Short mmCIF file of C-alpha atoms in Angstrom, two decimals:
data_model
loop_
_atom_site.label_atom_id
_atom_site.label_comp_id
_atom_site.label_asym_id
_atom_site.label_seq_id
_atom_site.Cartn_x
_atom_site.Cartn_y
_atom_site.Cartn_z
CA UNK A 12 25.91 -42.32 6.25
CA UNK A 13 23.25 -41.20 8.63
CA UNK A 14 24.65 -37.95 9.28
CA UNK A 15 24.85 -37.38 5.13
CA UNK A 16 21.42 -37.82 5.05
CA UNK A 17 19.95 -35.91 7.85
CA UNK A 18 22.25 -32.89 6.26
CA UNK A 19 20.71 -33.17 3.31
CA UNK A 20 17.45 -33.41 4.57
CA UNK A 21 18.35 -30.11 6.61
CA UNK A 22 19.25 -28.57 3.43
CA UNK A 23 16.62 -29.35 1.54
CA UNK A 24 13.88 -28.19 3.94
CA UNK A 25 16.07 -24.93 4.02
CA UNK A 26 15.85 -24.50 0.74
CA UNK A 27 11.90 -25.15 1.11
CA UNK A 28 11.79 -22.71 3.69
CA UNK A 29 13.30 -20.74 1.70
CA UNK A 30 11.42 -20.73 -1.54
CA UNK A 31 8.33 -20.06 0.69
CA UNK A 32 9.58 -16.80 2.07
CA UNK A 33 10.63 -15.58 -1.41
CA UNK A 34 7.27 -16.61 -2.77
CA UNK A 35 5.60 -14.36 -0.11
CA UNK A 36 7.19 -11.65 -0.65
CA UNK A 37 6.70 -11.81 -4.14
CA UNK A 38 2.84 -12.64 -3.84
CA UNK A 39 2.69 -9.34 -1.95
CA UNK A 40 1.59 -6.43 -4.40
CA UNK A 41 1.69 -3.63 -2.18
CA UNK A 42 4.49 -0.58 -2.02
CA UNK A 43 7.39 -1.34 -0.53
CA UNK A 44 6.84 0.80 3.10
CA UNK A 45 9.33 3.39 3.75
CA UNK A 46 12.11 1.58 5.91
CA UNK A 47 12.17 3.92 9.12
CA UNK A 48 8.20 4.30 9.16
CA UNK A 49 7.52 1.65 11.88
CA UNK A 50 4.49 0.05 9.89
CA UNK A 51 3.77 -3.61 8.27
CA UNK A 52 1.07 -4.20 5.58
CA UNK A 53 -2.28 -5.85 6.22
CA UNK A 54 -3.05 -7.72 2.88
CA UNK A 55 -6.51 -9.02 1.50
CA UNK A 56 -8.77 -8.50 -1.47
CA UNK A 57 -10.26 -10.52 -3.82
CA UNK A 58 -10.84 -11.08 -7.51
CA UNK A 59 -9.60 -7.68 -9.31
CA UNK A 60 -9.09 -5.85 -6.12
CA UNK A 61 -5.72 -5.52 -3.45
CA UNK A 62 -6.34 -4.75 -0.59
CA UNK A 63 -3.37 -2.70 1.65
CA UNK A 64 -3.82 -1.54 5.08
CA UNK A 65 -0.22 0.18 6.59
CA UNK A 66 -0.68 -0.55 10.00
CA UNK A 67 1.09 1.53 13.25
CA UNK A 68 2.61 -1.23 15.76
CA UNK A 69 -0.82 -0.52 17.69
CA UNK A 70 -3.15 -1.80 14.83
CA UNK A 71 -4.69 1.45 14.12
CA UNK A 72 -3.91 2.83 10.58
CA UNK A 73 -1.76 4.73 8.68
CA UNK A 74 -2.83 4.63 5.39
CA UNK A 75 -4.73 2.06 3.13
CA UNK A 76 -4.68 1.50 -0.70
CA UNK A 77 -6.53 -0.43 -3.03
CA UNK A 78 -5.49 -1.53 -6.76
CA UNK A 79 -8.15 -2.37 -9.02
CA UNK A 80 -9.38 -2.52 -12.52
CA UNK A 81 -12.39 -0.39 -11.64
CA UNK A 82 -11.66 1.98 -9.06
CA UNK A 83 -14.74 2.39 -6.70
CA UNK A 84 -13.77 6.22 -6.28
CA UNK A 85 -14.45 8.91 -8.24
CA UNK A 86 -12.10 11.89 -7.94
CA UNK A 87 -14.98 15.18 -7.93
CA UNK A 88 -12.82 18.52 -8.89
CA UNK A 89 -15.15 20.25 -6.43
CA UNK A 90 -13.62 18.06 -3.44
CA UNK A 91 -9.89 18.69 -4.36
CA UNK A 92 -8.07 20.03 -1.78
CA UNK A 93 -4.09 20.12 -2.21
CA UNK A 94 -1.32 19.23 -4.35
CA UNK A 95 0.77 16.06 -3.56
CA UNK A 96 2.84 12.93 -3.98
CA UNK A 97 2.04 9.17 -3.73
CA UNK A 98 5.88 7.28 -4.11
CA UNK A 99 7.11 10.33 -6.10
CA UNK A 100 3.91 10.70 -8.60
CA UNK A 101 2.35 14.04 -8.39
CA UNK A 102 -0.89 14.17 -7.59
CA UNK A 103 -4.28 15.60 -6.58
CA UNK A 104 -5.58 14.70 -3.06
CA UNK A 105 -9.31 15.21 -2.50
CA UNK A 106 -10.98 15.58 0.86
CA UNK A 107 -13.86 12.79 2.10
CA UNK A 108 -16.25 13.33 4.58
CA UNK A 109 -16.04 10.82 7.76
CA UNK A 110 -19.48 10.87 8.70
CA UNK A 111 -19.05 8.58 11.81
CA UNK A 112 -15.67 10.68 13.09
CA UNK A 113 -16.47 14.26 12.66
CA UNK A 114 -13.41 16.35 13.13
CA UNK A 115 -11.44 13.67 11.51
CA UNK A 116 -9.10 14.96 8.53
CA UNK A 117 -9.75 12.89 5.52
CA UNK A 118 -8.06 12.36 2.14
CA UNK A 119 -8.11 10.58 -1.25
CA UNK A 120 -6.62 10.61 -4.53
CA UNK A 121 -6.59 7.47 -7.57
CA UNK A 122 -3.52 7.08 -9.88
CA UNK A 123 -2.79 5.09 -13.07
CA UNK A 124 -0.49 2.15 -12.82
CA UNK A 125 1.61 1.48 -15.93
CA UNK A 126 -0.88 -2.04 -16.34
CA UNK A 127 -3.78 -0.24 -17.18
CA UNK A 128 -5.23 -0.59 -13.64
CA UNK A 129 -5.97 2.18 -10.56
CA UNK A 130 -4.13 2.74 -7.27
CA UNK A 131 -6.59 4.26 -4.56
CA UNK A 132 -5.16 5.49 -1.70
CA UNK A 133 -6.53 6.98 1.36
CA UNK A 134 -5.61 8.29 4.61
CA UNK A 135 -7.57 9.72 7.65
CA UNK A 136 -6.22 12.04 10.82
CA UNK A 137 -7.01 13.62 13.90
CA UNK A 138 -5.06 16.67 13.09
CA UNK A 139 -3.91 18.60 10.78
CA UNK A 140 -0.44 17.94 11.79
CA UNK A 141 -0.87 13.82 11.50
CA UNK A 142 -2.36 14.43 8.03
CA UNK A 143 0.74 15.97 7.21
CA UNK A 144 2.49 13.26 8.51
CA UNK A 145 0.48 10.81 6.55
CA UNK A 146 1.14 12.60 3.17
CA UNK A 147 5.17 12.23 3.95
CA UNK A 148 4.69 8.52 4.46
CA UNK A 149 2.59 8.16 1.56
CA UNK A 150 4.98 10.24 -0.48
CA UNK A 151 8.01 7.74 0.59
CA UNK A 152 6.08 4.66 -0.46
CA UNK A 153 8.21 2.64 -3.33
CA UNK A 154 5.63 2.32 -6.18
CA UNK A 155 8.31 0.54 -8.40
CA UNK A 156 8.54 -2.46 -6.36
CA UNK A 157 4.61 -2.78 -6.55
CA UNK A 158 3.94 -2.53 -10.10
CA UNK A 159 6.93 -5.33 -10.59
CA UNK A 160 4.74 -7.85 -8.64
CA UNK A 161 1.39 -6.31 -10.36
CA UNK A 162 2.97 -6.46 -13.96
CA UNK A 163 4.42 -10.10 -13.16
CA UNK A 164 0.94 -11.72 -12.66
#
């Protein structure tokens, strides 16, 4: 009898466990990362805004996005600097000035998400080489998966 019951209890608190990954994953509404890339997401925001940091195993990082109703940038023809891709879309990426880290190669772009609201995505690089680098990862991301969770809220 005892052992019937501490089983159960096991599975049940499985099942908890369980339920609480899925939900996490699922309450994440960033891209899904590219699987070989070696980074994890930093998450935050608030009220209308997502917040997604892809961090290198060191911290430092790769990339960062932001969905949002009201995008806080501004794409300025003027500042474009290259064709690209962000998870497949084409797009425009523009060039930002790093005021505090001169030398530093910085880029931008904003694109439409099926729901009416704004991706912004951003990277930053020592090198013209890493910013390359950068644009492949950024290119691999799997916006699909994101607009799933974004649509389902």
């Amino acid at each position: 009898m005892a052992r019937k019951r501490i089983v159960r209890v096991c599975l049940m608190l499985a099942a908890v466990g369980a339920a609480g990954s899925l939900q996490a994953q699922q309450a994440n509404p960033c891209p899904q990362l590219p699987g070989d890339a070696g980074l994890t997401w930093d998450v935050g925001g608030s009220a209308g805004n997502q917040l997604c940091r892809a961090l290198r195993a060191d911290g430092s990082e790769a990339f960062g996005l932001v969905i949002s109703d009201k995008p806080a940038f501004e794409p300025q023809r003027g500042d474009r600097a290259e064709a690209g891709q962000v998870g497949g879309r084409d797009v425009y990426w523009y060039r930002a000035e790093m005021a505090l880290k001169p030398g530093t190669q910085a880029r931008e772009t904003l694109l439409p998400l099926p729901d009416g609201r704004s991706m912004h995505v951003w990277l930053q690089a020592p090198s013209n080489d890493a910013l390359q680098s950068g644009f492949k990862l950024v290119g691999a991301l799997r916006l699909d998966a994101a607009e799933e969770r974004v649509a389902g809220q």
